[in-house]
Amino acid sequence: MRMVEANGVALHVREDGDPNGAPVVFSNSLGTDLRLWDAILPHLPAGLRMVRYDKRGHGLSDCPAGPYRLEDLVTDAEALLDALAIRDCVFVGLSVGGLIAQSLAARRPDLIRAAVLSNTAATMGDAAMWEARMEAIRTGGLDAVAEAVMDRWFGKSFRHDPSVALWKNMMIRTPQEGYLGCCAAIAAADLTESTAALALPVLGIAGAEDGACPAERTAATVGSIKGGRMETIPATGHLPCVEAPEAYATLLTQFLKEIGHV
Ligand SMILES: O=C(O)CC1=CCC(=O)O1
């Protein structure tokens, strides 16, 4: 187990693969920890340095008092990459992790040579939707919204897989302060202008049945980036790396080859 202090926050970090390999950094979604990526790692090519972390308020990382701004989450990621001496990585961000990827790529192009924007967009939801979710959680805890969240996370064919009970446990065991802190960050984020100005290779990945960030929202954001390319994985929801890990890893591997990262 590894701790890296970044931006004054103790972050839980895990590295797999070749410590001297080309770096790929994974940033996960609201209510998930770094286990989100477990199933795809065995399907990725050898020779990569694969870095995962729990963002603040999630998993084993510190949970500072909220609310957070997207800026806080981005500064954490920036400080983490600096602390790990990572440059020119491929940054794979899913959902709020994709907001972090977009913002970090705009701010620190020296850190990121290419980005994968998975199940994300330049804006996610609207203020009223996030306020309603936060209010339901303040009143009833994470349990109060968990089933609705599972409906958005998973496509129809996976929704009743026995493992969904464990993903739900992961979500409801997220510190409430950390979850709400990140909701506030997502609600206020609008990266429309800075993302359209990005100049790096971008692969967009969507789930055809994503109820949290519909595929057309990801496609619109990726389409705003010159040279951005889009893929949609059939019969998956918001977490296609969980539902279809081989398909997800194949798309990622193709992209890594295209840009000469492997
Ligand atoms: O919890 C959800 O509805 C899905 C989600 C939205 C932003 C994020 O990171 O996950």
GROMACS .gro file of C-alpha atoms and ligand atoms in nm:
model
  272
    1MET     CA    1   0.000   0.000   0.000
    2ARG     CA    2   0.144   0.336  -0.102
    3MET     CA    3   0.073   0.689   0.019
    4VAL     CA    4   0.178   0.997  -0.175
    5GLU     CA    5   0.120   1.340  -0.028
    6ALA     CA    6  -0.008   1.570  -0.299
    7ASN     CA    7  -0.139   1.924  -0.249
    8GLY     CA    8  -0.143   1.857   0.127
    9VAL     CA    9  -0.365   1.549   0.088
   10ALA     CA   10  -0.256   1.189   0.155
   11LEU     CA   11  -0.351   1.000  -0.161
   12HIS     CA   12  -0.370   0.622  -0.188
   13VAL     CA   13  -0.174   0.522  -0.497
   14ARG     CA   14  -0.111   0.188  -0.665
   15GLU     CA   15   0.143   0.118  -0.937
   16ASP     CA   16   0.142  -0.191  -1.157
   17GLY     CA   17   0.347  -0.301  -1.454
   18ASP     CA   18   0.695  -0.182  -1.542
   19PRO     CA   19   0.820   0.103  -1.317
   20ASN     CA   20   1.034   0.224  -1.609
   21GLY     CA   21   0.761   0.183  -1.869
   22ALA     CA   22   0.556   0.444  -2.053
   23PRO     CA   23   0.316   0.592  -1.795
   24VAL     CA   24  -0.060   0.551  -1.806
   25VAL     CA   25  -0.251   0.720  -1.522
   26PHE     CA   26  -0.610   0.628  -1.434
   27SER     CA   27  -0.853   0.862  -1.257
   28ASN     CA   28  -1.185   0.720  -1.144
   29SER     CA   29  -1.542   0.835  -1.105
   30LEU     CA   30  -1.762   0.962  -0.824
   31GLY     CA   31  -1.822   0.695  -0.558
   32THR     CA   32  -1.557   0.453  -0.685
   33ASP     CA   33  -1.200   0.380  -0.581
   34LEU     CA   34  -0.902   0.259  -0.779
   35ARG     CA   35  -1.044  -0.095  -0.798
   36LEU     CA   36  -1.259   0.044  -1.079
   37TRP     CA   37  -0.973  -0.048  -1.316
   38ASP     CA   38  -0.889  -0.395  -1.176
   39ALA     CA   39  -1.047  -0.592  -1.460
   40ILE     CA   40  -0.882  -0.411  -1.751
   41LEU     CA   41  -0.522  -0.412  -1.629
   42PRO     CA   42  -0.453  -0.779  -1.714
   43HIS     CA   43  -0.564  -0.709  -2.073
   44LEU     CA   44  -0.323  -0.421  -2.133
   45PRO     CA   45   0.014  -0.469  -2.304
   46ALA     CA   46   0.330  -0.543  -2.106
   47GLY     CA   47   0.581  -0.266  -2.050
   48LEU     CA   48   0.346   0.006  -1.922
   49ARG     CA   49   0.378   0.191  -1.591
   50MET     CA   50   0.015   0.187  -1.476
   51VAL     CA   51  -0.068   0.431  -1.197
   52ARG     CA   52  -0.402   0.447  -1.017
   53TYR     CA   53  -0.510   0.662  -0.724
   54ASP     CA   54  -0.806   0.730  -0.500
   55LYS     CA   55  -0.905   1.094  -0.538
   56ARG     CA   56  -0.962   1.296  -0.220
   57GLY     CA   57  -1.266   1.191  -0.023
   58HIS     CA   58  -1.263   0.843  -0.180
   59GLY     CA   59  -1.114   0.502  -0.103
   60LEU     CA   60  -0.819   0.514   0.135
   61SER     CA   61  -0.720   0.873   0.055
   62ASP     CA   62  -0.769   1.161   0.296
   63CYS     CA   63  -1.109   1.322   0.311
   64PRO     CA   64  -1.060   1.696   0.364
   65ALA     CA   65  -1.366   1.902   0.455
   66GLY     CA   66  -1.577   1.990   0.151
   67PRO     CA   67  -1.712   2.130  -0.065
   68TYR     CA   68  -1.439   2.080  -0.325
   69ARG     CA   69  -1.381   2.265  -0.648
   70LEU     CA   70  -1.271   2.085  -0.964
   71GLU     CA   71  -0.957   2.295  -0.926
   72ASP     CA   72  -0.880   2.108  -0.600
   73LEU     CA   73  -0.911   1.768  -0.769
   74VAL     CA   74  -0.696   1.883  -1.060
   75THR     CA   75  -0.429   2.029  -0.832
   76ASP     CA   76  -0.420   1.697  -0.641
   77ALA     CA   77  -0.360   1.508  -0.967
   78GLU     CA   78  -0.100   1.758  -1.083
   79ALA     CA   79   0.088   1.734  -0.752
   80LEU     CA   80   0.066   1.354  -0.764
   81LEU     CA   81   0.220   1.335  -1.111
   82ASP     CA   82   0.491   1.581  -1.009
   83ALA     CA   83   0.563   1.377  -0.694
   84LEU     CA   84   0.592   1.058  -0.901
   85ALA     CA   85   0.810   1.238  -1.162
   86ILE     CA   86   0.563   1.144  -1.434
   87ARG     CA   87   0.577   1.338  -1.760
   88ASP     CA   88   0.415   1.269  -2.098
   89CYS     CA   89   0.164   1.021  -1.961
   90VAL     CA   90  -0.157   0.900  -2.117
   91PHE     CA   91  -0.423   1.011  -1.869
   92VAL     CA   92  -0.737   0.797  -1.863
   93GLY     CA   93  -1.022   0.970  -1.681
   94LEU     CA   94  -1.369   0.829  -1.631
   95SER     CA   95  -1.660   1.062  -1.549
   96VAL     CA   96  -1.532   1.316  -1.293
   97GLY     CA   97  -1.192   1.159  -1.366
   98GLY     CA   98  -1.250   1.276  -1.724
   99LEU     CA   99  -1.320   1.630  -1.602
  100ILE     CA  100  -0.985   1.610  -1.420
  101ALA     CA  101  -0.820   1.485  -1.741
  102GLN     CA  102  -0.963   1.769  -1.953
  103SER     CA  103  -0.866   2.036  -1.704
  104LEU     CA  104  -0.519   1.898  -1.633
  105ALA     CA  105  -0.444   1.862  -2.006
  106ALA     CA  106  -0.531   2.229  -2.054
  107ARG     CA  107  -0.328   2.341  -1.756
  108ARG     CA  108  -0.020   2.117  -1.777
  109PRO     CA  109   0.039   1.989  -2.132
  110ASP     CA  110   0.389   1.882  -2.020
  111LEU     CA  111   0.233   1.614  -1.798
  112ILE     CA  112  -0.013   1.464  -2.046
  113ARG     CA  113   0.069   1.365  -2.403
  114ALA     CA  114  -0.271   1.208  -2.474
  115ALA     CA  115  -0.601   1.168  -2.293
  116VAL     CA  116  -0.878   0.914  -2.280
  117LEU     CA  117  -1.209   1.083  -2.196
  118SER     CA  118  -1.433   0.805  -2.079
  119ASN     CA  119  -1.803   0.852  -1.997
  120THR     CA  120  -1.746   1.220  -1.943
  121ALA     CA  121  -1.818   1.556  -2.104
  122ALA     CA  122  -1.722   1.921  -2.065
  123THR     CA  123  -2.022   1.966  -1.834
  124MET     CA  124  -2.198   1.687  -1.644
  125GLY     CA  125  -2.560   1.727  -1.537
  126ASP     CA  126  -2.699   2.059  -1.418
  127ALA     CA  127  -2.691   2.247  -1.090
  128ALA     CA  128  -3.052   2.155  -0.996
  129MET     CA  129  -2.990   1.782  -1.050
  130TRP     CA  130  -2.674   1.786  -0.835
  131GLU     CA  131  -2.841   1.995  -0.563
  132ALA     CA  132  -3.132   1.747  -0.548
  133ARG     CA  133  -2.888   1.456  -0.518
  134MET     CA  134  -2.685   1.632  -0.248
  135GLU     CA  135  -3.000   1.717  -0.051
  136ALA     CA  136  -3.123   1.355  -0.068
  137ILE     CA  137  -2.783   1.240   0.064
  138ARG     CA  138  -2.773   1.499   0.343
  139THR     CA  139  -3.114   1.371   0.455
  140GLY     CA  140  -3.086   0.997   0.395
  141GLY     CA  141  -2.718   0.921   0.342
  142LEU     CA  142  -2.565   0.761   0.033
  143ASP     CA  143  -2.805   0.468   0.066
  144ALA     CA  144  -3.089   0.700  -0.032
  145VAL     CA  145  -2.956   0.742  -0.388
  146ALA     CA  146  -2.764   0.416  -0.434
  147GLU     CA  147  -3.017   0.217  -0.638
  148ALA     CA  148  -3.073   0.506  -0.878
  149VAL     CA  149  -2.695   0.542  -0.914
  150MET     CA  150  -2.662   0.169  -0.992
  151ASP     CA  151  -2.927   0.212  -1.265
  152ARG     CA  152  -2.705   0.474  -1.427
  153TRP     CA  153  -2.376   0.290  -1.370
  154PHE     CA  154  -2.476  -0.035  -1.536
  155GLY     CA  155  -2.642  -0.136  -1.863
  156LYS     CA  156  -2.951  -0.357  -1.870
  157SER     CA  157  -2.763  -0.684  -1.921
  158PHE     CA  158  -2.523  -0.623  -1.624
  159ARG     CA  159  -2.762  -0.451  -1.384
  160HIS     CA  160  -2.853  -0.778  -1.209
  161ASP     CA  161  -2.504  -0.929  -1.206
  162PRO     CA  162  -2.426  -1.046  -0.848
  163SER     CA  163  -2.118  -0.819  -0.841
  164VAL     CA  164  -2.342  -0.509  -0.853
  165ALA     CA  165  -2.403  -0.559  -0.479
  166LEU     CA  166  -2.029  -0.508  -0.422
  167TRP     CA  167  -2.011  -0.200  -0.644
  168LYS     CA  168  -2.304  -0.061  -0.448
  169ASN     CA  169  -2.114  -0.130  -0.124
  170MET     CA  170  -1.815   0.058  -0.266
  171MET     CA  171  -2.036   0.354  -0.344
  172ILE     CA  172  -2.224   0.371  -0.013
  173ARG     CA  173  -1.901   0.328   0.187
  174THR     CA  174  -1.751   0.638   0.026
  175PRO     CA  175  -1.716   0.905   0.297
  176GLN     CA  176  -2.028   1.121   0.269
  177GLU     CA  177  -1.821   1.439   0.299
  178GLY     CA  178  -1.597   1.324   0.014
  179TYR     CA  179  -1.888   1.222  -0.207
  180LEU     CA  180  -2.074   1.550  -0.148
  181GLY     CA  181  -1.751   1.746  -0.192
  182CYS     CA  182  -1.702   1.594  -0.537
  183CYS     CA  183  -2.072   1.646  -0.631
  184ALA     CA  184  -2.019   2.018  -0.570
  185ALA     CA  185  -1.706   2.015  -0.788
  186ILE     CA  186  -1.888   1.842  -1.076
  187ALA     CA  187  -2.196   2.066  -1.049
  188ALA     CA  188  -1.987   2.381  -1.092
  189ALA     CA  189  -1.758   2.253  -1.370
  190ASP     CA  190  -1.789   2.394  -1.720
  191LEU     CA  191  -1.486   2.312  -1.936
  192THR     CA  192  -1.653   2.381  -2.272
  193GLU     CA  193  -1.406   2.647  -2.386
  194SER     CA  194  -1.081   2.506  -2.249
  195THR     CA  195  -1.157   2.155  -2.373
  196ALA     CA  196  -1.240   2.273  -2.726
  197ALA     CA  197  -0.897   2.437  -2.733
  198LEU     CA  198  -0.706   2.119  -2.638
  199ALA     CA  199  -0.433   2.015  -2.879
  200LEU     CA  200  -0.340   1.656  -2.797
  201PRO     CA  201  -0.455   1.312  -2.913
  202VAL     CA  202  -0.786   1.225  -2.748
  203LEU     CA  203  -0.985   0.904  -2.745
  204GLY     CA  204  -1.344   0.929  -2.624
  205ILE     CA  205  -1.511   0.617  -2.484
  206ALA     CA  206  -1.883   0.597  -2.410
  207GLY     CA  207  -2.128   0.333  -2.296
  208ALA     CA  208  -2.429   0.297  -2.527
  209GLU     CA  209  -2.660   0.269  -2.222
  210ASP     CA  210  -2.485   0.524  -2.000
  211GLY     CA  211  -2.754   0.688  -1.787
  212ALA     CA  212  -2.517   0.933  -1.618
  213CYS     CA  213  -2.334   1.073  -1.921
  214PRO     CA  214  -2.518   0.971  -2.239
  215ALA     CA  215  -2.291   0.870  -2.528
  216GLU     CA  216  -2.393   1.173  -2.735
  217ARG     CA  217  -2.266   1.406  -2.458
  218THR     CA  218  -1.922   1.243  -2.465
  219ALA     CA  219  -1.925   1.247  -2.846
  220ALA     CA  220  -2.010   1.620  -2.852
  221THR     CA  221  -1.720   1.701  -2.619
  222VAL     CA  222  -1.471   1.481  -2.803
  223GLY     CA  223  -1.600   1.621  -3.134
  224SER     CA  224  -1.511   1.971  -3.015
  225ILE     CA  225  -1.143   1.870  -2.990
  226LYS     CA  226  -0.945   1.878  -3.314
  227GLY     CA  227  -0.843   1.520  -3.395
  228GLY     CA  228  -1.051   1.366  -3.112
  229ARG     CA  229  -1.176   1.017  -3.192
  230MET     CA  230  -1.483   0.849  -3.041
  231GLU     CA  231  -1.576   0.487  -2.962
  232THR     CA  232  -1.899   0.360  -2.803
  233ILE     CA  233  -1.912   0.020  -2.632
  234PRO     CA  234  -2.248  -0.153  -2.690
  235ALA     CA  235  -2.468  -0.272  -2.402
  236THR     CA  236  -2.273  -0.093  -2.129
  237GLY     CA  237  -2.360   0.186  -1.889
  238HIS     CA  238  -2.143   0.441  -1.709
  239LEU     CA  239  -1.867   0.197  -1.611
  240PRO     CA  240  -1.775   0.005  -1.929
  241CYS     CA  241  -1.433  -0.082  -1.784
  242VAL     CA  242  -1.627  -0.297  -1.534
  243GLU     CA  243  -1.893  -0.433  -1.766
  244ALA     CA  244  -1.678  -0.500  -2.073
  245PRO     CA  245  -1.315  -0.495  -1.959
  246GLU     CA  246  -1.174  -0.677  -2.263
  247ALA     CA  247  -1.349  -0.444  -2.509
  248TYR     CA  248  -1.238  -0.143  -2.304
  249ALA     CA  249  -0.878  -0.264  -2.288
  250THR     CA  250  -0.878  -0.334  -2.663
  251LEU     CA  251  -0.982   0.025  -2.739
  252LEU     CA  252  -0.722   0.161  -2.501
  253THR     CA  253  -0.448  -0.063  -2.644
  254GLN     CA  254  -0.533   0.041  -3.002
  255PHE     CA  255  -0.506   0.405  -2.897
  256LEU     CA  256  -0.174   0.351  -2.716
  257LYS     CA  257  -0.037   0.186  -3.032
  258GLU     CA  258  -0.173   0.462  -3.258
  259ILE     CA  259   0.011   0.730  -3.062
  260GLY     CA  260   0.328   0.522  -3.022
  261HIS     CA  261   0.299   0.486  -2.643
  262VAL     CA  262   0.357   0.109  -2.667
  263LIG     O1  263  -2.301   0.887  -0.988
  263LIG     C1  264  -2.331   0.908  -1.105
  263LIG     O2  265  -2.443   0.942  -1.140
  263LIG     C2  266  -2.227   0.892  -1.209
  263LIG     C3  267  -2.126   0.998  -1.207
  263LIG     C4  268  -2.141   1.129  -1.236
  263LIG     C5  269  -2.012   1.196  -1.223
  263LIG     C6  270  -1.927   1.082  -1.184
  263LIG     O3  271  -1.806   1.085  -1.165
  263LIG     O4  272  -1.999   0.970  -1.175
   0.00000   0.00000   0.00000
